[in-house]
mmCIF file of C-alpha atoms in Angstrom:
data_model
loop_
_atom_site.group_PDB
_atom_site.id
_atom_site.type_symbol
_atom_site.label_atom_id
_atom_site.label_comp_id
_atom_site.label_asym_id
_atom_site.label_seq_id
_atom_site.Cartn_x
_atom_site.Cartn_y
_atom_site.Cartn_z
ATOM 1 C CA MET A 1 43.162 -27.145 -29.088
ATOM 2 C CA PRO A 2 46.791 -26.466 -27.441
ATOM 3 C CA ALA A 3 47.304 -27.963 -23.985
ATOM 4 C CA SER A 4 47.889 -24.969 -22.505
ATOM 5 C CA GLN A 5 44.182 -23.484 -23.777
ATOM 6 C CA SER A 6 42.733 -26.505 -22.598
ATOM 7 C CA GLN A 7 44.141 -25.690 -18.747
ATOM 8 C CA THR A 8 42.440 -24.470 -16.170
ATOM 9 C CA PRO A 9 44.233 -21.023 -15.414
ATOM 10 C CA ILE A 10 45.622 -20.344 -11.763
ATOM 11 C CA THR A 11 46.397 -17.237 -9.794
ATOM 12 C CA ILE A 12 49.410 -17.938 -7.472
ATOM 13 C CA VAL A 13 50.501 -15.582 -4.438
ATOM 14 C CA ILE A 14 53.277 -15.711 -3.136
ATOM 15 C CA THR A 15 54.237 -13.625 0.261
ATOM 16 C CA LEU A 16 56.379 -13.080 2.516
ATOM 17 C CA GLU A 17 56.997 -11.622 5.965
ATOM 18 C CA ALA A 18 60.874 -9.455 5.735
ATOM 19 C CA LEU A 19 61.226 -9.394 2.304
ATOM 20 C CA SER A 20 63.079 -6.070 2.020
ATOM 21 C CA THR A 21 63.642 -4.701 -1.490
ATOM 22 C CA ALA A 22 67.263 -4.679 -0.729
ATOM 23 C CA PRO A 23 68.164 -7.918 -1.786
ATOM 24 C CA LEU A 24 65.995 -7.928 -5.288
ATOM 25 C CA GLY A 25 67.789 -6.607 -8.403
ATOM 26 C CA CYS A 26 65.191 -5.543 -10.304
ATOM 27 C CA TYR A 27 64.963 -2.693 -6.998
ATOM 28 C CA GLY A 28 68.632 -2.383 -7.466
ATOM 29 C CA GLY A 29 70.033 -4.595 -4.823
ATOM 30 C CA SER A 30 73.372 -5.914 -5.607
ATOM 31 C CA ILE A 31 74.199 -8.141 -2.633
ATOM 32 C CA GLY A 32 73.144 -11.399 -4.362
ATOM 33 C CA GLU A 33 71.563 -12.766 -7.167
ATOM 34 C CA THR A 34 67.481 -13.336 -7.994
ATOM 35 C CA PRO A 35 67.755 -14.042 -11.514
ATOM 36 C CA THR A 36 64.039 -15.468 -11.461
ATOM 37 C CA ILE A 37 62.628 -12.886 -9.879
ATOM 38 C CA ASP A 38 64.234 -10.403 -12.266
ATOM 39 C CA ASP A 39 63.106 -11.844 -15.245
ATOM 40 C CA LEU A 40 59.478 -11.621 -13.532
ATOM 41 C CA ALA A 41 59.656 -8.255 -13.364
ATOM 42 C CA ALA A 42 61.110 -7.264 -16.421
ATOM 43 C CA ARG A 43 58.453 -8.816 -18.210
ATOM 44 C CA GLY A 44 55.528 -7.662 -15.538
ATOM 45 C CA VAL A 45 54.984 -5.065 -13.251
ATOM 46 C CA VAL A 46 56.787 -3.723 -10.883
ATOM 47 C CA PHE A 47 55.239 -1.080 -8.029
ATOM 48 C CA ASP A 48 58.680 0.719 -6.885
ATOM 49 C CA ARG A 49 56.590 2.418 -4.231
ATOM 50 C CA TRP A 50 54.755 0.093 -2.501
ATOM 51 C CA THR A 51 53.850 1.152 1.089
ATOM 52 C CA SER A 52 52.493 -1.124 3.842
ATOM 53 C CA PRO A 53 49.290 1.011 6.107
ATOM 54 C CA VAL A 54 50.379 -0.785 9.246
ATOM 55 C CA ASP A 55 53.189 -1.760 10.853
ATOM 56 C CA LYS A 56 52.599 -4.972 13.458
ATOM 57 C CA PRO A 57 53.531 -8.133 14.101
ATOM 58 C CA ALA A 58 51.383 -9.940 10.634
ATOM 59 C CA GLY A 59 49.667 -6.974 10.548
ATOM 60 C CA LEU A 60 50.060 -6.410 7.086
ATOM 61 C CA ILE A 61 48.998 -10.037 5.592
ATOM 62 C CA ARG A 62 45.831 -10.150 8.670
ATOM 63 C CA ARG A 63 44.783 -6.813 6.844
ATOM 64 C CA TRP A 64 44.668 -8.286 3.208
ATOM 65 C CA LEU A 65 43.171 -11.697 3.931
ATOM 66 C CA GLY A 66 40.553 -9.754 5.912
ATOM 67 C CA GLU A 67 39.941 -7.423 3.039
ATOM 68 C CA CYS A 68 40.399 -10.139 0.638
ATOM 69 C CA LYS A 69 37.458 -12.054 2.015
ATOM 70 C CA GLU A 70 34.544 -11.212 0.025
ATOM 71 C CA LEU A 71 36.614 -11.755 -3.489
ATOM 72 C CA LEU A 72 38.050 -15.201 -2.280
ATOM 73 C CA GLU A 73 34.898 -16.447 -0.951
ATOM 74 C CA THR A 74 33.667 -16.526 -5.351
ATOM 75 C CA GLU A 75 36.738 -18.837 -5.321
ATOM 76 C CA ALA A 76 36.550 -20.841 -2.134
ATOM 77 C CA ALA A 77 36.308 -24.239 -3.642
ATOM 78 C CA GLU A 78 38.861 -24.116 -5.759
ATOM 79 C CA SER A 79 41.403 -22.149 -3.712
ATOM 80 C CA ILE A 80 44.077 -23.236 -1.533
ATOM 81 C CA TRP A 81 46.244 -21.320 1.179
ATOM 82 C CA VAL A 82 49.392 -22.819 2.649
ATOM 83 C CA THR A 83 51.311 -21.069 5.134
ATOM 84 C CA ASP A 84 54.301 -21.928 8.131
ATOM 85 C CA ASP A 85 53.564 -18.450 10.131
ATOM 86 C CA PRO A 86 52.816 -19.033 13.615
ATOM 87 C CA LEU A 87 51.363 -15.764 14.068
ATOM 88 C CA LEU A 88 48.218 -17.331 12.167
ATOM 89 C CA ASN A 89 45.513 -18.846 13.432
ATOM 90 C CA GLU A 90 42.653 -20.416 11.289
ATOM 91 C CA THR A 91 40.375 -17.499 12.249
ATOM 92 C CA ASP A 92 42.701 -15.412 9.655
ATOM 93 C CA TYR A 93 42.027 -17.901 6.890
ATOM 94 C CA ASP A 94 40.123 -20.816 7.529
ATOM 95 C CA PRO A 95 37.078 -18.813 6.380
ATOM 96 C CA ILE A 96 38.157 -17.311 3.213
ATOM 97 C CA PHE A 97 39.948 -20.825 1.163
ATOM 98 C CA GLY A 98 38.264 -24.113 -0.238
ATOM 99 C CA GLU A 99 41.267 -25.851 1.432
ATOM 100 C CA CYS A 100 44.201 -24.563 4.335
ATOM 101 C CA TRP A 101 47.298 -26.255 5.679
ATOM 102 C CA MET A 102 48.967 -24.805 8.494
ATOM 103 C CA LEU A 103 52.846 -26.558 8.591
ATOM 104 C CA GLN A 104 55.125 -27.049 11.449
ATOM 105 C CA SER A 105 58.147 -24.719 10.801
ATOM 106 C CA ARG A 106 61.501 -24.381 12.767
ATOM 107 C CA VAL A 107 62.792 -21.628 14.029
ATOM 108 C CA GLY A 108 66.313 -21.119 14.228
ATOM 109 C CA GLY A 109 68.372 -24.224 14.525
ATOM 110 C CA PRO A 110 71.151 -25.813 12.358
ATOM 111 C CA ILE A 111 72.165 -24.732 8.732
ATOM 112 C CA VAL A 112 71.107 -27.649 6.624
ATOM 113 C CA ALA A 113 73.168 -29.342 4.065
ATOM 114 C CA GLY A 114 71.074 -28.775 0.673
ATOM 115 C CA LEU A 115 68.739 -25.607 -0.513
ATOM 116 C CA ASP A 116 66.025 -28.305 -1.176
ATOM 117 C CA ARG A 117 66.331 -28.666 2.694
ATOM 118 C CA THR A 118 65.287 -25.339 3.706
ATOM 119 C CA ARG A 119 62.475 -24.417 5.618
ATOM 120 C CA LEU A 120 61.086 -21.991 2.710
ATOM 121 C CA ALA A 121 62.110 -24.690 0.072
ATOM 122 C CA HIS A 122 59.765 -27.006 1.917
ATOM 123 C CA SER A 123 56.955 -24.631 2.291
ATOM 124 C CA PHE A 124 57.206 -24.496 -1.878
ATOM 125 C CA PHE A 125 56.958 -28.221 -2.032
ATOM 126 C CA GLU A 126 54.103 -28.269 -0.343
ATOM 127 C CA LEU A 127 52.309 -25.917 -2.321
ATOM 128 C CA MET A 128 53.211 -27.625 -4.975
ATOM 129 C CA ASP A 129 51.754 -30.979 -3.494
ATOM 130 C CA ARG A 130 48.193 -29.434 -3.228
ATOM 131 C CA ILE A 131 47.992 -27.576 -6.323
ATOM 132 C CA GLY A 132 45.593 -29.519 -8.072
ATOM 133 C CA PRO A 133 44.223 -29.255 -12.185
ATOM 134 C CA ASP A 134 40.998 -27.429 -11.060
ATOM 135 C CA THR A 135 42.616 -25.042 -8.566
ATOM 136 C CA THR A 136 41.984 -21.781 -9.604
ATOM 137 C CA LEU A 137 44.131 -20.101 -6.296
ATOM 138 C CA ALA A 138 47.008 -20.801 -4.336
ATOM 139 C CA TRP A 139 48.114 -18.934 -1.553
ATOM 140 C CA LEU A 140 51.431 -19.686 -0.116
ATOM 141 C CA HIS A 141 52.628 -17.198 3.115
ATOM 142 C CA SER A 142 55.761 -17.710 4.720
ATOM 143 C CA ALA A 143 57.789 -16.271 7.811
ATOM 144 C CA ALA A 144 61.010 -18.272 7.467
ATOM 145 C CA LEU A 145 62.911 -14.869 5.929
ATOM 146 C CA ARG A 146 61.689 -13.732 9.697
ATOM 147 C CA GLU A 147 62.492 -16.577 11.459
ATOM 148 C CA CYS A 148 64.855 -19.571 9.618
ATOM 149 C CA TRP A 149 68.063 -18.532 7.913
ATOM 150 C CA ASP A 150 69.198 -22.056 7.510
ATOM 151 C CA TRP A 151 71.039 -21.624 3.945
ATOM 152 C CA VAL A 152 74.283 -20.817 3.640
ATOM 153 C CA GLU A 153 76.270 -20.803 0.166
ATOM 154 C CA VAL A 154 79.809 -22.053 0.246
ATOM 155 C CA PRO A 155 81.611 -19.328 -1.568
ATOM 156 C CA LEU A 156 83.933 -20.923 -4.312
ATOM 157 C CA PRO A 157 87.967 -19.956 -4.021
ATOM 158 C CA ASP A 158 89.093 -17.703 -5.827
ATOM 159 C CA PRO A 159 91.878 -19.085 -8.393
ATOM 160 C CA ASP A 160 94.290 -16.043 -8.186
ATOM 161 C CA GLU A 161 94.019 -15.760 -4.678
ATOM 162 C CA ASN A 162 97.362 -17.697 -4.338
ATOM 163 C CA ALA A 163 98.873 -16.982 -7.429
ATOM 164 C CA ASP A 164 102.414 -15.763 -7.503
ATOM 165 C CA THR A 165 102.361 -12.631 -9.224
ATOM 166 C CA PRO A 166 105.164 -10.218 -9.332
ATOM 167 C CA HIS A 167 104.087 -6.827 -7.121
ATOM 168 C CA GLU A 168 106.143 -3.716 -6.108
ATOM 169 C CA GLU A 169 107.543 -3.952 -2.405
ATOM 170 C CA PHE A 170 106.595 -0.899 -0.342
ATOM 171 C CA VAL A 171 107.149 0.251 2.990
ATOM 172 C CA ASP A 172 104.265 1.507 5.031
ATOM 173 C CA ASP A 173 105.302 3.819 7.912
ATOM 174 C CA GLU A 174 102.335 3.260 9.801
ATOM 175 C CA PRO A 175 101.070 -0.382 8.981
ATOM 176 C CA GLU A 176 97.392 -1.131 9.819
ATOM 177 C CA THR A 177 96.293 -3.813 12.393
ATOM 178 C CA PRO A 178 95.211 -6.583 10.574
ATOM 179 C CA VAL A 179 91.563 -7.163 11.208
ATOM 180 C CA GLU A 180 90.727 -10.957 11.966
ATOM 181 C CA PRO A 181 88.261 -12.795 9.613
ATOM 182 C CA LEU A 182 84.670 -12.342 10.529
ATOM 183 C CA GLN A 183 82.745 -15.683 11.363
ATOM 184 C CA LEU A 184 78.787 -15.451 11.709
ATOM 185 C CA PRO A 185 77.237 -18.039 14.099
ATOM 186 C CA ASP A 186 76.874 -21.612 12.455
ATOM 187 C CA ASN A 187 73.308 -21.943 12.900
ATOM 188 C CA ALA A 188 69.947 -20.570 11.660
ATOM 189 C CA ASP A 189 68.866 -18.122 13.713
ATOM 190 C CA VAL A 190 67.796 -14.617 12.362
ATOM 191 C CA PRO A 191 69.895 -11.217 13.740
ATOM 192 C CA HIS A 192 68.674 -8.912 16.126
ATOM 193 C CA LEU A 193 71.172 -6.762 16.400
ATOM 194 C CA HIS A 194 72.310 -2.253 17.467
ATOM 195 C CA LEU A 195 75.078 -1.233 15.564
ATOM 196 C CA ASP A 196 77.184 1.011 18.163
ATOM 197 C CA GLY A 197 79.739 0.874 15.951
ATOM 198 C CA GLU A 198 82.325 -1.153 18.071
ATOM 199 C CA GLN A 199 81.143 -4.100 15.800
ATOM 200 C CA HIS A 200 83.323 -5.855 13.130
ATOM 201 C CA PRO A 201 83.559 -3.575 10.217
ATOM 202 C CA ASP A 202 82.437 -6.818 8.291
ATOM 203 C CA LEU A 203 79.517 -7.321 10.084
ATOM 204 C CA LEU A 204 76.366 -5.594 8.270
ATOM 205 C CA PHE A 205 77.710 -6.747 4.774
ATOM 206 C CA SER A 206 78.339 -10.306 5.810
ATOM 207 C CA TRP A 207 74.408 -10.147 7.356
ATOM 208 C CA MET A 208 73.832 -9.160 4.156
ATOM 209 C CA GLN A 209 74.909 -11.874 2.366
ATOM 210 C CA ARG A 210 73.353 -14.423 4.686
ATOM 211 C CA TYR A 211 69.755 -12.971 4.338
ATOM 212 C CA SER A 212 70.506 -12.571 0.130
ATOM 213 C CA ASN A 213 71.732 -16.129 0.416
ATOM 214 C CA GLN A 214 67.769 -16.477 1.568
ATOM 215 C CA VAL A 215 66.974 -14.622 -1.041
ATOM 216 C CA PHE A 216 68.350 -16.989 -3.515
ATOM 217 C CA VAL A 217 66.245 -20.546 -2.004
ATOM 218 C CA LEU A 218 63.406 -18.218 -2.673
ATOM 219 C CA ASP A 219 64.327 -17.372 -6.114
ATOM 220 C CA THR A 220 65.244 -20.591 -7.033
ATOM 221 C CA MET A 221 62.068 -22.063 -5.815
ATOM 222 C CA MET A 222 59.896 -19.252 -7.789
ATOM 223 C CA ASP A 223 62.058 -20.886 -10.830
ATOM 224 C CA ALA A 224 61.081 -24.577 -9.725
ATOM 225 C CA LEU A 225 57.698 -23.274 -9.154
ATOM 226 C CA MET A 226 56.980 -22.066 -12.863
ATOM 227 C CA GLN A 227 58.682 -24.885 -14.287
ATOM 228 C CA PHE A 228 56.410 -27.137 -12.259
ATOM 229 C CA LEU A 229 53.504 -25.277 -13.938
ATOM 230 C CA GLY A 230 54.769 -25.702 -17.695
ATOM 231 C CA GLU A 231 52.387 -24.658 -20.233
ATOM 232 C CA ARG A 232 49.674 -23.846 -17.561
ATOM 233 C CA PRO A 233 48.777 -20.543 -17.970
ATOM 234 C CA PHE A 234 49.114 -18.667 -14.738
ATOM 235 C CA THR A 235 49.621 -14.929 -13.134
ATOM 236 C CA LEU A 236 51.827 -14.480 -10.184
ATOM 237 C CA ILE A 237 52.016 -12.395 -7.281
ATOM 238 C CA ILE A 238 55.216 -11.787 -5.234
ATOM 239 C CA ALA A 239 55.178 -9.224 -2.417
ATOM 240 C CA GLY A 240 56.028 -8.828 0.990
ATOM 241 C CA THR A 241 54.135 -8.088 4.071
ATOM 242 C CA SER A 242 56.963 -6.694 6.456
ATOM 243 C CA GLY A 243 60.504 -5.557 5.406
ATOM 244 C CA PHE A 244 63.919 -5.787 7.301
ATOM 245 C CA SER A 245 66.185 -3.806 8.723
ATOM 246 C CA PHE A 246 69.939 -3.410 7.538
ATOM 247 C CA GLY A 247 71.699 -0.770 9.700
ATOM 248 C CA ASP A 248 69.434 2.297 8.079
ATOM 249 C CA ASN A 249 68.118 2.911 11.630
ATOM 250 C CA GLN A 250 71.030 1.362 13.451
ATOM 251 C CA TRP A 251 69.963 -2.245 13.872
ATOM 252 C CA ILE A 252 69.739 -4.951 11.323
ATOM 253 C CA GLY A 253 66.413 -7.526 12.276
ATOM 254 C CA HIS A 254 63.116 -7.613 11.808
ATOM 255 C CA ARG A 255 60.850 -4.958 13.461
ATOM 256 C CA ALA A 256 64.256 -3.973 14.923
ATOM 257 C CA GLY A 257 64.875 -1.020 16.483
ATOM 258 C CA PRO A 258 63.171 2.857 15.579
ATOM 259 C CA LEU A 259 60.877 2.171 12.667
ATOM 260 C CA ARG A 260 62.122 3.472 9.236
ATOM 261 C CA SER A 261 60.658 3.582 5.876
ATOM 262 C CA GLY A 262 62.636 -0.030 4.726
ATOM 263 C CA ASP A 263 60.007 -1.149 7.132
ATOM 264 C CA LEU A 264 57.286 -0.112 4.925
ATOM 265 C CA ARG A 265 58.215 0.327 1.502
ATOM 266 C CA LEU A 266 57.583 -3.328 0.001
ATOM 267 C CA PRO A 267 58.576 -5.085 -2.924
ATOM 268 C CA LEU A 268 55.539 -5.868 -5.190
ATOM 269 C CA ILE A 269 55.932 -7.745 -7.934
ATOM 270 C CA VAL A 270 53.262 -9.070 -10.715
ATOM 271 C CA SER A 271 53.327 -11.468 -13.897
ATOM 272 C CA SER A 272 52.083 -9.739 -16.922
ATOM 273 C CA ASP A 273 52.535 -9.805 -20.573
ATOM 274 C CA ALA A 274 53.185 -6.027 -21.036
ATOM 275 C CA PRO A 275 56.186 -4.658 -18.589
ATOM 276 C CA LEU A 276 55.246 -1.872 -16.740
ATOM 277 C CA ARG A 277 57.408 0.030 -13.725
ATOM 278 C CA VAL A 278 54.854 1.609 -11.228
ATOM 279 C CA PRO A 279 56.396 4.618 -9.584
ATOM 280 C CA SER A 280 53.919 6.339 -7.646
ATOM 281 C CA LEU A 281 53.531 5.809 -4.418
ATOM 282 C CA THR A 282 51.387 3.483 -4.074
ATOM 283 C CA SER A 283 49.388 1.870 -0.439
ATOM 284 C CA ALA A 284 49.732 -1.730 0.132
ATOM 285 C CA ASP A 285 45.805 -1.466 1.012
ATOM 286 C CA GLN A 286 45.425 -1.477 -2.667
ATOM 287 C CA PHE A 287 46.530 -5.511 -2.681
ATOM 288 C CA PRO A 288 42.939 -6.653 -3.205
ATOM 289 C CA ASN A 289 42.443 -4.480 -6.392
ATOM 290 C CA VAL A 290 45.605 -6.447 -7.615
ATOM 291 C CA LEU A 291 44.478 -9.860 -6.711
ATOM 292 C CA ARG A 292 40.761 -9.012 -8.501
ATOM 293 C CA ALA A 293 42.593 -8.284 -11.324
ATOM 294 C CA ALA A 294 44.548 -11.470 -11.697
ATOM 295 C CA ILE A 295 42.005 -13.624 -10.726
ATOM 296 C CA GLU A 296 39.744 -12.284 -13.647
ATOM 297 C CA ARG A 297 43.072 -11.988 -16.306
ATOM 298 C CA GLN A 298 42.632 -7.834 -16.156
ATOM 299 C CA PRO A 299 45.986 -5.790 -16.252
ATOM 300 C CA CYS A 300 46.024 -4.807 -12.684
ATOM 301 C CA MET A 301 47.603 -0.896 -13.745
ATOM 302 C CA THR A 302 44.694 1.118 -16.224
ATOM 303 C CA PRO A 303 47.011 3.334 -18.532
ATOM 304 C CA ALA A 304 44.695 7.057 -16.522
ATOM 305 C CA THR A 305 46.462 5.497 -13.249
ATOM 306 C CA TRP A 306 49.886 4.533 -14.767
ATOM 307 C CA VAL A 307 50.669 8.440 -16.389
ATOM 308 C CA HIS A 308 48.724 10.074 -12.508
ATOM 309 C CA ARG A 309 51.645 12.132 -11.506
ATOM 310 C CA ASP A 310 51.861 12.112 -7.637
ATOM 311 C CA GLU A 311 52.003 15.657 -6.009
ATOM 312 C CA GLU A 312 54.294 17.012 -2.890
ATOM 313 C CA PHE A 313 51.337 15.740 -0.172
ATOM 314 C CA LYS A 314 49.338 13.398 -2.237
ATOM 315 C CA PRO A 315 49.147 10.291 -1.934
ATOM 316 C CA LEU A 316 49.625 10.346 1.631
ATOM 317 C CA ILE A 317 49.733 7.398 3.219
ATOM 318 C CA GLU A 318 49.625 7.270 7.296
ATOM 319 C CA THR A 319 51.031 4.337 8.814
ATOM 320 C CA GLU A 320 49.389 2.266 11.902
ATOM 321 C CA SER A 321 52.078 1.268 13.793
ATOM 322 C CA ASP A 322 53.298 0.047 17.610
ATOM 323 C CA ARG A 323 56.148 1.348 17.454
ATOM 324 C CA ALA A 324 55.622 5.309 16.562
ATOM 325 C CA ARG A 325 53.031 7.979 17.395
ATOM 326 C CA ARG A 326 52.515 9.043 13.720
ATOM 327 C CA VAL A 327 54.078 7.496 10.621
ATOM 328 C CA VAL A 328 53.443 9.186 7.517
ATOM 329 C CA THR A 329 54.477 8.926 3.974
ATOM 330 C CA THR A 330 53.427 11.172 0.594
ATOM 331 C CA SER A 331 55.321 11.518 -2.751
ATOM 332 C CA SER A 332 58.265 13.742 -1.302
ATOM 333 C CA TRP A 333 58.490 12.699 2.771
ATOM 334 C CA PHE A 334 58.551 10.166 5.318
ATOM 335 C CA LEU A 335 58.028 11.529 8.582
ATOM 336 C CA VAL A 336 57.856 9.011 11.926
ATOM 337 C CA ASN A 337 57.551 10.510 15.553
ATOM 338 C CA GLU A 338 57.234 7.858 18.294
ATOM 339 C CA THR A 339 56.292 10.498 20.930
ATOM 340 C CA GLU A 340 54.193 13.299 21.426
ATOM 341 C CA ASP A 341 56.152 16.038 21.186
ATOM 342 C CA VAL A 342 56.415 17.370 17.667
ATOM 343 C CA THR A 343 60.287 18.281 18.220
ATOM 344 C CA ASP A 344 60.622 14.039 18.058
ATOM 345 C CA ALA A 345 59.388 13.774 14.811
ATOM 346 C CA LYS A 346 62.583 12.916 12.016
ATOM 347 C CA LEU A 347 61.473 14.252 8.272
ATOM 348 C CA PHE A 348 63.100 12.151 5.109
ATOM 349 C CA LEU A 349 63.192 13.198 1.771
ATOM 350 C CA LYS A 350 61.679 11.197 -0.847
ATOM 351 C CA PRO A 351 62.350 9.226 -2.937
ATOM 352 C CA ASP A 352 66.331 10.302 -3.093
ATOM 353 C CA ASP A 353 66.942 9.214 0.663
ATOM 354 C CA VAL A 354 66.115 6.004 0.301
ATOM 355 C CA ASN A 355 67.645 4.643 3.586
ATOM 356 C CA ASP A 356 66.816 7.552 5.620
ATOM 357 C CA ILE A 357 70.081 8.660 5.989
ATOM 358 C CA ASN A 358 69.389 12.577 6.572
ATOM 359 C CA ASP A 359 67.340 13.962 9.171
ATOM 360 C CA VAL A 360 66.175 17.436 7.835
ATOM 361 C CA ALA A 361 62.925 17.899 10.010
ATOM 362 C CA ARG A 362 64.996 21.171 11.533
ATOM 363 C CA LEU A 363 65.400 22.116 8.055
ATOM 364 C CA LYS A 364 61.732 22.160 6.993
ATOM 365 C CA PRO A 365 59.431 22.514 10.262
ATOM 366 C CA ASP A 366 56.141 23.483 7.991
ATOM 367 C CA VAL A 367 56.434 20.448 6.741
ATOM 368 C CA VAL A 368 56.674 18.527 9.887
ATOM 369 C CA ASP A 369 53.776 20.707 11.124
ATOM 370 C CA ARG A 370 51.904 20.375 8.301
ATOM 371 C CA LEU A 371 52.254 16.077 8.662
ATOM 372 C CA THR A 372 52.371 15.885 11.941
ATOM 373 C CA THR A 373 49.007 18.058 12.689
ATOM 374 C CA GLY A 374 47.286 16.530 9.425
ATOM 375 C CA SER A 375 47.078 19.617 7.947
ATOM 376 C CA THR A 376 47.581 18.166 4.792
ATOM 377 C CA ILE A 377 44.709 19.893 2.246
#
C-alpha cells in the first residue's frame, strides 16, 4: 500500500481577517505575486462572488464557528484550532475543538528582518507543530492582515536605471514640479486613512504594495504547509472573513469609512481534483456545507448547483452591519443605505462595477425602492 494511502486524510482550514480579493492573481489581482494560491485555485474550486452576510468585528468567523459547532463536535477528538485573533475568546471555539491554542501576537511594531519571523509565519509554524498523524481537522484563524504588516520586500535595483543610453533632448515649456518620493512609515502599523485628494499621488499604490507583501507571506507559508504535508491526503480551504478597503470608498483600511462591496466580497478557494469556477452569488453562510463536503471528501459543488444561473434579484443576500441600516447584494446590484432615509441609498451595478465607482441610485429608483423595502418577490 502506498504511504499516502496509509496516512490519515486531513482537512485544513485557513481563515484570515482583512483578506481581500485584490492581491490574489486568481481573482484578477496584479499588485503582487501569489503563485501557490493561484496554482491551488487553478486546480480547485474558486467562488467568484462569495459574499458575507455580516459586517461586524470578527462577526463572520464567530458565525462560522457557531454554525459549524454540530459538525465539528463529531471531529472534536482529532481536531485542532490555532488563532492569533484577540477579538475571539475561549467561549467562541474551546467547546468545539479537541485542542485549542490562542497565540500571543503583537500589533504593529517594527518591521522584521526575515519573512520567517513575521506574525503570520509564526502562526503557520504553530499550526504545523500541532498537527499530528491522527489529526483530521486543523483550523488556523489569523488577524495578522488586520493588525500587523511586518514584512517589507526590498526591491532589487533596476540594472538599466542608470545606464548611459542615448536620448533626444527636448525643451519642456512648462516643466512639471518634481514630486518627492513617497516614504511609508518604517513600522508594521496597518493604515487607516481617508483619501481627500491632497495626499501623495503614489500613496494608494504604495500601501497596496505593502499589503501585497503580507499576502506574499501568506502565499509562501501556504507552500511551506503543503510541503510539510508531503504525500498525506489533504483538502485545503482558504477563506477571508472580512475584506479591506483600497480607495473604493475614499478610505484605506480594515472596516474603514463607509461600507462598500469590497468589505463583503471575500475570497474562498477549496482544493480539489477538478478545477471549477463558481460565478454565482453565494452567501458565506454556506461555509458549513463547504466544510462538511471537505471533511467527507466530497465535492463542494454539485453539477446542478454549478449550472444554476442567477436572476436579477435572486439570490439576495442581506448583510447585517453596524455601519449601515440596510445592505443588500443581488446578482445584478449592490445597495447600501447608511441612514433611514431612502434618498441616501447608494446603488452599484454588479458584477461590472467591481469597486463601486458609479452610484446609479438616481437612475434606478425602482430598483432602490425594491431593495430598500424588501419587496423582492
